[in-house]
């Protein structure tokens, strides 16, 4: 069968790749059509077979434009509405971001066409491994952007068992292997190879679903997530501190009696020392009923003049400072050269310092692994608190995303972290979606979006360590490298035989 790359004009190939990339995002929240991921990848893989390296790179770029242009469109909303950037600035930054992100699949496609025998099973398997390596690079380079990783799509599917075993990258490899199976079924002479690969992935996934890596402690903790739903502009108004305190104080009274009450990221737009006394008063009321208060707030270090995005356990005073800051949101990279951009973006507290530590905090009689907002996308930060942490706490401010795809995507990532680590998670946000997630990734309780409410439930801490938490990305990356090396070796052998 003649490859699509030789039968279709260049514009048609680019259009198909663009649609395939955009279609693959349907596998992510809020839509959650899992098959869109392997099918989108399969279309892209099929377009690369027989293509010259330059054409393949162009095809990969088109796929990336469709994938990121659709999946992270919320960046424009964040900059325009909540960053108050001029329309042209918000548009240019969003477009540039998508153009840069699309370079990752473009580079993979060009290298694959140059060095891999994509018309053979070994070449396609190596391409699947390449997807994992590209996602790894995207998660680390330039502070990383581990958002929209294909492993996130396996929640609520038979492939979910790969998350605690091999993490999000290992689960993503299984998605890519299913794409290889689909492509192989439509290639002459490879139908049985594709069918066998698909069956093997499914059977292995079902078997993994029966494995339990962690154990419950048997101790249940009543928890409450307080969602104030305070508009960003109102929050930073001159009387925003008093207004926020009044709202959270009133909502917290609904949670009296729960062992742990969690306020979201920067719930009060002030430094902890500024509102120490009223917070201590609220905490004392809760303590009389056996409860503890954990608050997202700003903190600072006078000696170094560092300002932190923090979580503080009111009462003990224990705190955690956010390690993974958001570029252009919490700090400006190369600030001395990009000061003009800082003036265009009206984002309060955008010159923060990164914290240190592993995120462990004592609360409700046990150890919790604490993270703030965007950090939930970084598996390495979450697993740093293990095995000591019996559950996870994530506070977030998703108000910046507005009514876009991002709040649902962020919640999906939080669920992935719970499954990977085998730990329940308390997720408290300013405007939604707050949720209590169990160790299997199920949402036990959740809030609405842009609602003012208290989400209450009961969690059960876990002990033990999943392989993903213990070993990190290592096994998945090693498997991907083996596939790439073997595929490249087959390609080199084939080139030599053709030259003789």
Coordinates of C-alpha atoms in Angstrom, one line a residue, residues 1-484:
X1 CA 0.0 0.0 0.0
X2 CA 1.4 3.4 -1.0
X3 CA 2.0 5.6 2.1
X4 CA -0.3 8.7 2.6
X5 CA 2.8 10.9 2.4
X6 CA 3.3 9.9 -1.2
X7 CA -0.4 10.0 -2.2
X8 CA -1.6 13.3 -0.7
X9 CA -0.5 16.8 -1.5
X10 CA 1.4 18.7 1.1
X11 CA -1.5 21.0 2.1
X12 CA -3.7 18.0 2.7
X13 CA -1.1 16.3 4.9
X14 CA -0.7 19.4 6.9
X15 CA -4.5 19.8 7.3
X16 CA -4.9 16.2 8.4
X17 CA -2.0 16.5 10.9
X18 CA -3.5 19.8 12.3
X19 CA -6.9 18.1 12.7
X20 CA -5.4 15.1 14.3
X21 CA -3.5 17.2 16.9
X22 CA -6.7 19.2 17.7
X23 CA -8.7 16.0 17.9
X24 CA -6.3 14.4 20.3
X25 CA -7.1 17.0 22.9
X26 CA -10.6 15.6 23.2
X27 CA -9.1 12.8 25.2
X28 CA -8.3 15.3 28.0
X29 CA -10.7 16.9 30.4
X30 CA -13.3 18.2 30.2
X31 CA -14.3 16.0 27.3
X32 CA -12.5 12.8 28.2
X33 CA -12.9 10.8 25.0
X34 CA -9.9 8.5 25.6
X35 CA -9.8 7.0 22.1
X36 CA -9.2 10.4 20.7
X37 CA -5.6 10.2 22.0
X38 CA -4.4 7.0 20.3
X39 CA -6.5 7.7 17.2
X40 CA -5.0 11.2 16.9
X41 CA -1.5 9.9 17.3
X42 CA -2.2 7.1 14.8
X43 CA -3.2 9.6 12.1
X44 CA -0.1 11.6 12.7
X45 CA 2.1 8.4 12.7
X46 CA 0.5 7.3 9.5
X47 CA 1.3 10.6 7.8
X48 CA 5.0 10.2 8.7
X49 CA 5.5 6.8 6.9
X50 CA 7.4 7.3 3.7
X51 CA 7.8 11.1 4.2
X52 CA 11.2 12.8 3.8
X53 CA 12.6 14.3 6.9
X54 CA 11.7 17.9 6.0
X55 CA 8.1 17.0 5.1
X56 CA 7.9 14.9 8.3
X57 CA 9.0 17.8 10.5
X58 CA 6.5 20.1 8.8
X59 CA 3.8 17.4 9.5
X60 CA 4.9 17.2 13.1
X61 CA 4.7 21.0 13.4
X62 CA 1.2 21.0 12.1
X63 CA 0.2 18.3 14.6
X64 CA 1.7 20.4 17.4
X65 CA -0.1 23.5 16.3
X66 CA -3.4 21.7 16.4
X67 CA -2.6 20.0 19.7
X68 CA -1.3 23.0 21.7
X69 CA -3.4 25.6 19.9
X70 CA -6.5 23.8 21.1
X71 CA -5.4 22.3 24.4
X72 CA -3.8 25.4 25.9
X73 CA -6.0 28.1 24.4
X74 CA -6.8 29.1 28.0
X75 CA -3.5 30.9 28.2
X76 CA -5.0 33.7 26.1
X77 CA -8.0 34.0 28.5
X78 CA -5.6 34.2 31.5
X79 CA -3.5 37.0 30.0
X80 CA -6.4 39.0 28.6
X81 CA -9.0 38.8 31.3
X82 CA -7.1 38.3 34.5
X83 CA -3.6 39.6 33.5
X84 CA -5.3 42.6 32.0
X85 CA -2.9 42.5 29.1
X86 CA -3.7 44.5 25.9
X87 CA -5.4 42.3 23.3
X88 CA -2.4 42.4 21.0
X89 CA 0.0 41.4 23.8
X90 CA -2.2 38.5 25.0
X91 CA -2.5 37.3 21.4
X92 CA 1.2 37.5 20.6
X93 CA 2.3 35.7 23.8
X94 CA -0.3 32.9 23.3
X95 CA 0.7 32.4 19.6
X96 CA 4.4 32.5 20.4
X97 CA 3.9 29.9 23.2
X98 CA 2.0 27.6 20.8
X99 CA 4.6 28.0 18.1
X100 CA 7.4 27.1 20.5
X101 CA 5.5 24.1 21.9
X102 CA 4.9 22.8 18.4
X103 CA 8.6 22.5 17.9
X104 CA 8.7 19.4 20.1
X105 CA 6.6 17.1 17.8
X106 CA 8.2 18.7 14.8
X107 CA 11.7 17.7 16.0
X108 CA 10.5 14.2 16.8
X109 CA 8.9 13.7 13.4
X110 CA 12.0 15.0 11.5
X111 CA 14.4 12.8 13.4
X112 CA 12.1 9.8 13.1
X113 CA 11.8 10.1 9.4
X114 CA 15.6 10.5 9.1
X115 CA 16.7 7.6 11.3
X116 CA 13.8 5.2 11.8
X117 CA 12.3 2.6 9.4
X118 CA 8.7 3.9 10.0
X119 CA 7.2 1.4 7.5
X120 CA 8.3 -1.5 9.8
X121 CA 7.1 -2.4 13.3
X122 CA 10.4 -1.6 14.9
X123 CA 10.4 1.9 13.5
X124 CA 6.8 2.6 14.7
X125 CA 7.6 1.3 18.2
X126 CA 10.7 3.5 18.3
X127 CA 8.4 6.5 17.3
X128 CA 6.2 5.6 20.3
X129 CA 9.2 5.7 22.5
X130 CA 10.1 9.0 21.0
X131 CA 6.8 10.5 22.1
X132 CA 7.7 9.6 25.7
X133 CA 11.2 11.2 25.4
X134 CA 9.7 14.4 23.9
X135 CA 7.2 14.6 26.8
X136 CA 10.1 14.2 29.2
X137 CA 12.0 17.0 27.6
X138 CA 8.9 19.2 27.6
X139 CA 8.5 18.5 31.3
X140 CA 12.0 19.7 32.2
X141 CA 13.4 22.2 29.7
X142 CA 13.0 25.9 30.5
X143 CA 11.3 25.2 33.8
X144 CA 9.0 22.6 32.1
X145 CA 5.5 22.5 30.9
X146 CA 4.1 19.0 31.9
X147 CA 0.6 19.8 30.8
X148 CA -1.4 17.7 28.4
X149 CA 0.8 14.6 28.7
X150 CA -0.9 11.6 27.0
X151 CA -0.6 9.6 30.3
X152 CA -3.2 11.9 31.8
X153 CA -5.9 10.5 29.5
X154 CA -5.8 7.0 30.9
X155 CA -7.9 7.9 34.0
X156 CA -11.1 5.8 34.2
X157 CA -9.8 3.4 31.6
X158 CA -8.2 -0.1 31.8
X159 CA -4.9 1.6 31.3
X160 CA -5.1 3.5 34.6
X161 CA -3.1 0.7 36.3
X162 CA 0.1 1.9 34.5
X163 CA 0.1 5.2 36.5
X164 CA 1.2 3.7 39.9
X165 CA 3.5 1.3 38.1
X166 CA 5.3 3.6 35.6
X167 CA 3.9 7.1 36.1
X168 CA 2.4 9.4 33.6
X169 CA 5.2 8.8 31.1
X170 CA 4.7 5.0 31.3
X171 CA 1.0 5.4 30.8
X172 CA 1.7 7.7 27.9
X173 CA 3.8 5.0 26.3
X174 CA 0.9 2.7 26.4
X175 CA -1.3 5.2 24.6
X176 CA 1.4 5.6 22.0
X177 CA 1.7 1.8 21.6
X178 CA -2.1 1.7 21.0
X179 CA -1.6 4.2 18.2
X180 CA 1.1 2.0 16.7
X181 CA -1.3 -0.9 16.8
X182 CA -3.9 1.1 14.9
X183 CA -1.4 2.2 12.3
X184 CA -0.1 -1.4 11.9
X185 CA -3.6 -2.8 11.3
X186 CA -3.9 -0.6 8.2
X187 CA -0.5 -1.5 6.9
X188 CA 0.0 -4.5 4.5
X189 CA 1.6 -7.4 6.2
X190 CA 1.4 -5.9 9.7
X191 CA -2.3 -6.5 10.6
X192 CA -1.6 -9.3 13.0
X193 CA 1.3 -7.4 14.6
X194 CA -1.0 -4.5 15.3
X195 CA -3.8 -6.7 16.6
X196 CA -1.3 -8.6 18.8
X197 CA 0.1 -5.4 20.2
X198 CA -3.3 -4.0 21.1
X199 CA -4.3 -7.3 22.8
X200 CA -1.1 -7.4 24.8
X201 CA -1.5 -3.8 26.0
X202 CA -5.1 -4.4 27.1
X203 CA -4.4 -7.7 28.9
X204 CA -1.4 -6.3 30.7
X205 CA -3.4 -3.3 31.7
X206 CA -6.3 -5.4 33.1
X207 CA -3.8 -7.5 35.1
X208 CA -2.2 -4.3 36.6
X209 CA -5.7 -3.1 37.6
X210 CA -5.8 -6.0 40.1
X211 CA -2.6 -5.0 41.9
X212 CA -2.7 -2.9 45.1
X213 CA 0.5 -1.1 45.9
X214 CA -0.4 0.7 49.1
X215 CA -2.5 0.0 52.2
X216 CA -5.1 2.1 54.1
X217 CA -4.1 3.1 57.6
X218 CA -7.7 2.5 58.9
X219 CA -7.8 6.1 60.3
X220 CA -10.4 8.3 58.7
X221 CA -10.0 12.1 58.7
X222 CA -13.0 14.5 58.2
X223 CA -11.8 17.3 55.9
X224 CA -13.3 20.5 54.5
X225 CA -12.3 22.6 51.5
X226 CA -13.4 26.2 51.7
X227 CA -14.1 27.8 48.4
X228 CA -14.6 31.6 48.8
X229 CA -15.2 32.4 45.1
X230 CA -13.9 35.9 45.4
X231 CA -13.4 37.8 42.1
X232 CA -9.8 38.6 41.4
X233 CA -10.5 42.4 41.1
X234 CA -12.5 42.4 44.4
X235 CA -9.8 40.4 46.1
X236 CA -7.1 43.0 45.4
X237 CA -9.3 46.0 46.2
X238 CA -8.2 48.3 49.0
X239 CA -10.5 46.5 51.4
X240 CA -9.8 43.1 49.9
X241 CA -8.1 41.7 53.0
X242 CA -11.1 42.4 55.3
X243 CA -13.6 41.3 52.7
X244 CA -11.8 38.0 52.2
X245 CA -11.4 37.4 55.9
X246 CA -15.1 37.9 56.4
X247 CA -16.1 35.5 53.7
X248 CA -13.7 32.7 54.8
X249 CA -14.5 33.2 58.4
X250 CA -18.2 32.8 57.7
X251 CA -17.8 29.7 55.4
X252 CA -15.4 28.1 57.9
X253 CA -18.1 28.0 60.6
X254 CA -19.9 25.5 58.4
X255 CA -16.9 23.2 58.8
X256 CA -16.6 23.3 62.6
X257 CA -16.1 19.7 63.8
X258 CA -14.0 18.6 60.9
X259 CA -10.5 17.6 61.7
X260 CA -8.9 19.5 58.9
X261 CA -10.1 22.7 57.2
X262 CA -8.1 23.9 54.1
X263 CA -8.3 27.4 52.6
X264 CA -7.1 27.8 49.0
X265 CA -4.0 29.4 47.5
X266 CA -3.6 33.0 48.6
X267 CA -7.1 32.9 50.1
X268 CA -6.2 36.2 51.9
X269 CA -4.3 38.7 49.8
X270 CA -1.9 39.6 52.6
X271 CA 1.3 38.5 54.4
X272 CA 0.7 36.0 57.2
X273 CA 2.1 38.4 59.8
X274 CA -0.5 41.0 58.7
X275 CA -3.5 38.7 59.5
X276 CA -1.9 36.5 62.1
X277 CA -4.2 37.6 64.9
X278 CA -7.6 37.1 63.1
X279 CA -6.4 33.7 61.7
X280 CA -5.3 32.6 65.2
X281 CA -8.8 33.5 66.5
X282 CA -10.4 31.4 63.8
X283 CA -8.0 28.5 64.5
X284 CA -8.8 28.7 68.2
X285 CA -12.5 28.3 67.6
X286 CA -11.8 25.3 65.4
X287 CA -9.4 23.8 67.9
X288 CA -12.1 23.8 70.6
X289 CA -14.0 21.4 68.3
X290 CA -10.9 19.3 67.5
X291 CA -10.2 21.0 64.1
X292 CA -7.1 22.5 62.5
X293 CA -6.8 25.3 59.9
X294 CA -4.4 25.3 56.9
X295 CA -4.3 28.5 54.9
X296 CA -2.8 29.5 51.5
X297 CA -1.3 33.0 52.0
X298 CA 1.9 35.1 51.2
X299 CA 4.9 35.0 53.5
X300 CA 8.3 36.7 53.4
X301 CA 11.8 36.5 54.7
X302 CA 12.9 39.9 56.0
X303 CA 16.6 39.1 55.8
X304 CA 16.7 38.1 52.2
X305 CA 13.7 40.3 51.2
X306 CA 12.2 37.2 49.6
X307 CA 8.4 36.9 49.2
X308 CA 6.8 33.5 49.0
X309 CA 3.6 31.9 47.9
X310 CA 3.0 29.8 51.0
X311 CA 0.8 27.4 52.9
X312 CA 0.7 27.9 56.7
X313 CA -0.7 25.6 59.4
X314 CA -2.3 28.2 61.7
X315 CA -1.6 27.3 65.3
X316 CA 1.7 25.5 64.9
X317 CA 3.0 28.1 62.4
X318 CA 4.6 25.4 60.2
X319 CA 4.8 26.5 56.6
X320 CA 5.6 25.5 53.1
X321 CA 6.8 27.8 50.3
X322 CA 6.0 27.1 46.7
X323 CA 9.0 25.6 44.8
X324 CA 7.8 25.6 41.2
X325 CA 6.8 29.2 40.3
X326 CA 4.8 30.0 37.1
X327 CA 6.8 32.0 34.6
X328 CA 5.3 35.4 33.8
X329 CA 2.7 34.8 36.5
X330 CA 4.8 34.6 39.7
X331 CA 8.1 35.7 38.3
X332 CA 9.4 37.3 35.1
X333 CA 12.3 35.3 33.5
X334 CA 15.2 37.6 32.6
X335 CA 13.4 40.4 34.4
X336 CA 16.2 42.9 33.6
X337 CA 15.5 42.4 29.8
X338 CA 11.8 41.9 30.0
X339 CA 10.8 44.7 32.3
X340 CA 8.6 46.1 29.6
X341 CA 6.5 42.9 29.7
X342 CA 6.1 43.2 33.5
X343 CA 4.6 46.7 33.0
X344 CA 2.1 45.4 30.4
X345 CA 0.8 42.5 32.6
X346 CA -1.2 43.7 35.6
X347 CA -0.5 40.7 37.8
X348 CA -0.2 41.3 41.5
X349 CA 2.7 39.7 43.5
X350 CA 4.5 38.7 40.3
X351 CA 8.1 38.9 41.7
X352 CA 8.1 35.9 44.1
X353 CA 11.0 33.7 45.2
X354 CA 11.0 29.9 45.0
X355 CA 10.9 27.9 48.2
X356 CA 12.8 24.8 49.2
X357 CA 11.9 21.6 51.0
X358 CA 9.9 18.5 50.2
X359 CA 6.4 19.6 51.0
X360 CA 5.9 17.6 54.2
X361 CA 3.7 19.1 56.9
X362 CA 2.2 17.7 60.0
X363 CA -1.6 18.1 60.2
X364 CA -4.6 16.2 61.5
X365 CA -2.3 13.9 63.4
X366 CA -0.3 12.7 60.4
X367 CA 2.0 13.9 57.7
X368 CA 0.7 15.4 54.5
X369 CA 2.4 16.2 51.2
X370 CA 1.7 19.8 50.4
X371 CA 1.8 21.5 47.0
X372 CA 0.6 24.8 45.5
X373 CA -1.4 25.1 42.3
X374 CA 0.8 24.5 39.2
X375 CA 3.1 22.2 41.2
X376 CA 0.6 19.4 41.0
X377 CA 1.7 19.1 37.3
X378 CA 5.2 18.1 38.4
X379 CA 5.3 14.5 39.6
X380 CA 8.8 14.9 41.0
X381 CA 7.6 17.6 43.5
X382 CA 4.6 15.5 44.7
X383 CA 6.5 12.3 45.3
X384 CA 9.2 14.1 47.2
X385 CA 6.9 14.0 50.3
X386 CA 6.7 10.2 50.2
X387 CA 6.6 7.7 51.8
X388 CA 6.1 9.7 55.0
X389 CA 3.0 11.6 53.7
X390 CA -0.2 9.7 54.2
X391 CA -2.3 12.0 52.0
X392 CA -1.8 15.0 49.7
X393 CA -3.0 18.6 50.0
X394 CA -3.0 20.9 47.0
X395 CA -4.2 24.5 47.2
X396 CA -4.8 26.4 44.0
X397 CA -6.1 29.6 42.5
X398 CA -7.7 28.6 39.2
X399 CA -9.5 31.9 38.9
X400 CA -6.8 33.0 36.4
X401 CA -8.1 30.4 34.0
X402 CA -11.7 31.7 33.9
X403 CA -14.4 29.5 32.4
X404 CA -11.9 27.7 30.1
X405 CA -10.6 24.2 29.6
X406 CA -7.9 24.7 32.3
X407 CA -9.8 24.1 35.5
X408 CA -11.0 20.7 34.3
X409 CA -7.5 19.9 33.0
X410 CA -5.9 20.9 36.3
X411 CA -8.3 18.7 38.2
X412 CA -7.5 15.8 35.9
X413 CA -3.8 16.3 36.6
X414 CA -4.5 16.3 40.4
X415 CA -6.3 12.9 40.0
X416 CA -3.3 11.5 38.1
X417 CA -1.0 12.5 41.1
X418 CA -3.3 10.7 43.5
X419 CA -3.2 7.5 41.4
X420 CA 0.5 7.7 40.8
X421 CA 1.3 8.0 44.5
X422 CA -1.5 5.9 45.9
X423 CA -2.5 8.8 48.1
X424 CA -5.9 10.6 48.5
X425 CA -5.7 14.3 47.8
X426 CA -7.5 17.3 49.3
X427 CA -7.7 20.0 46.6
X428 CA -8.9 23.5 47.7
X429 CA -9.3 26.2 45.1
X430 CA -10.5 29.8 45.2
X431 CA -13.2 29.5 42.5
X432 CA -13.3 25.8 41.7
X433 CA -12.9 23.0 41.1
X434 CA -12.3 22.0 44.7
X435 CA -12.4 18.3 45.2
X436 CA -11.7 15.3 47.6
X437 CA -9.9 12.7 45.5
X438 CA -9.3 9.1 46.7
X439 CA -6.2 7.1 46.2
X440 CA -7.7 5.5 43.1
X441 CA -8.3 8.8 41.4
X442 CA -12.1 8.9 42.0
X443 CA -13.7 12.2 42.9
X444 CA -15.5 11.6 46.2
X445 CA -16.7 15.2 46.6
X446 CA -16.4 18.2 44.4
X447 CA -17.5 21.8 44.1
X448 CA -18.9 23.7 41.2
X449 CA -17.1 26.3 39.2
X450 CA -17.4 29.8 40.4
X451 CA -19.5 28.8 43.4
X452 CA -19.1 29.8 47.0
X453 CA -19.3 26.7 49.1
X454 CA -17.7 24.3 51.6
X455 CA -16.8 20.8 50.3
X456 CA -16.7 18.3 53.1
X457 CA -15.8 14.6 53.1
X458 CA -13.6 12.0 54.7
X459 CA -10.3 10.7 53.6
X460 CA -8.3 7.7 54.6
X461 CA -4.5 8.1 54.6
X462 CA -2.3 5.4 52.9
X463 CA 1.0 3.7 53.7
X464 CA 3.4 2.1 51.3
X465 CA 5.1 3.2 48.1
X466 CA 4.0 2.7 44.5
X467 CA 6.8 1.9 42.0
X468 CA 6.1 5.2 40.2
X469 CA 6.6 7.1 43.5
X470 CA 9.8 5.1 44.3
X471 CA 11.4 5.1 40.9
X472 CA 10.0 8.2 39.2
X473 CA 10.3 8.5 35.4
X474 CA 13.3 6.1 35.2
X475 CA 11.6 2.9 34.1
X476 CA 9.4 4.6 31.5
X477 CA 12.3 6.6 30.1
X478 CA 14.5 3.4 29.9
X479 CA 11.8 1.5 28.1
X480 CA 11.4 4.4 25.6
X481 CA 15.2 4.6 25.1
X482 CA 15.3 0.8 24.4
X483 CA 12.6 1.1 21.8
X484 CA 14.3 4.1 20.1

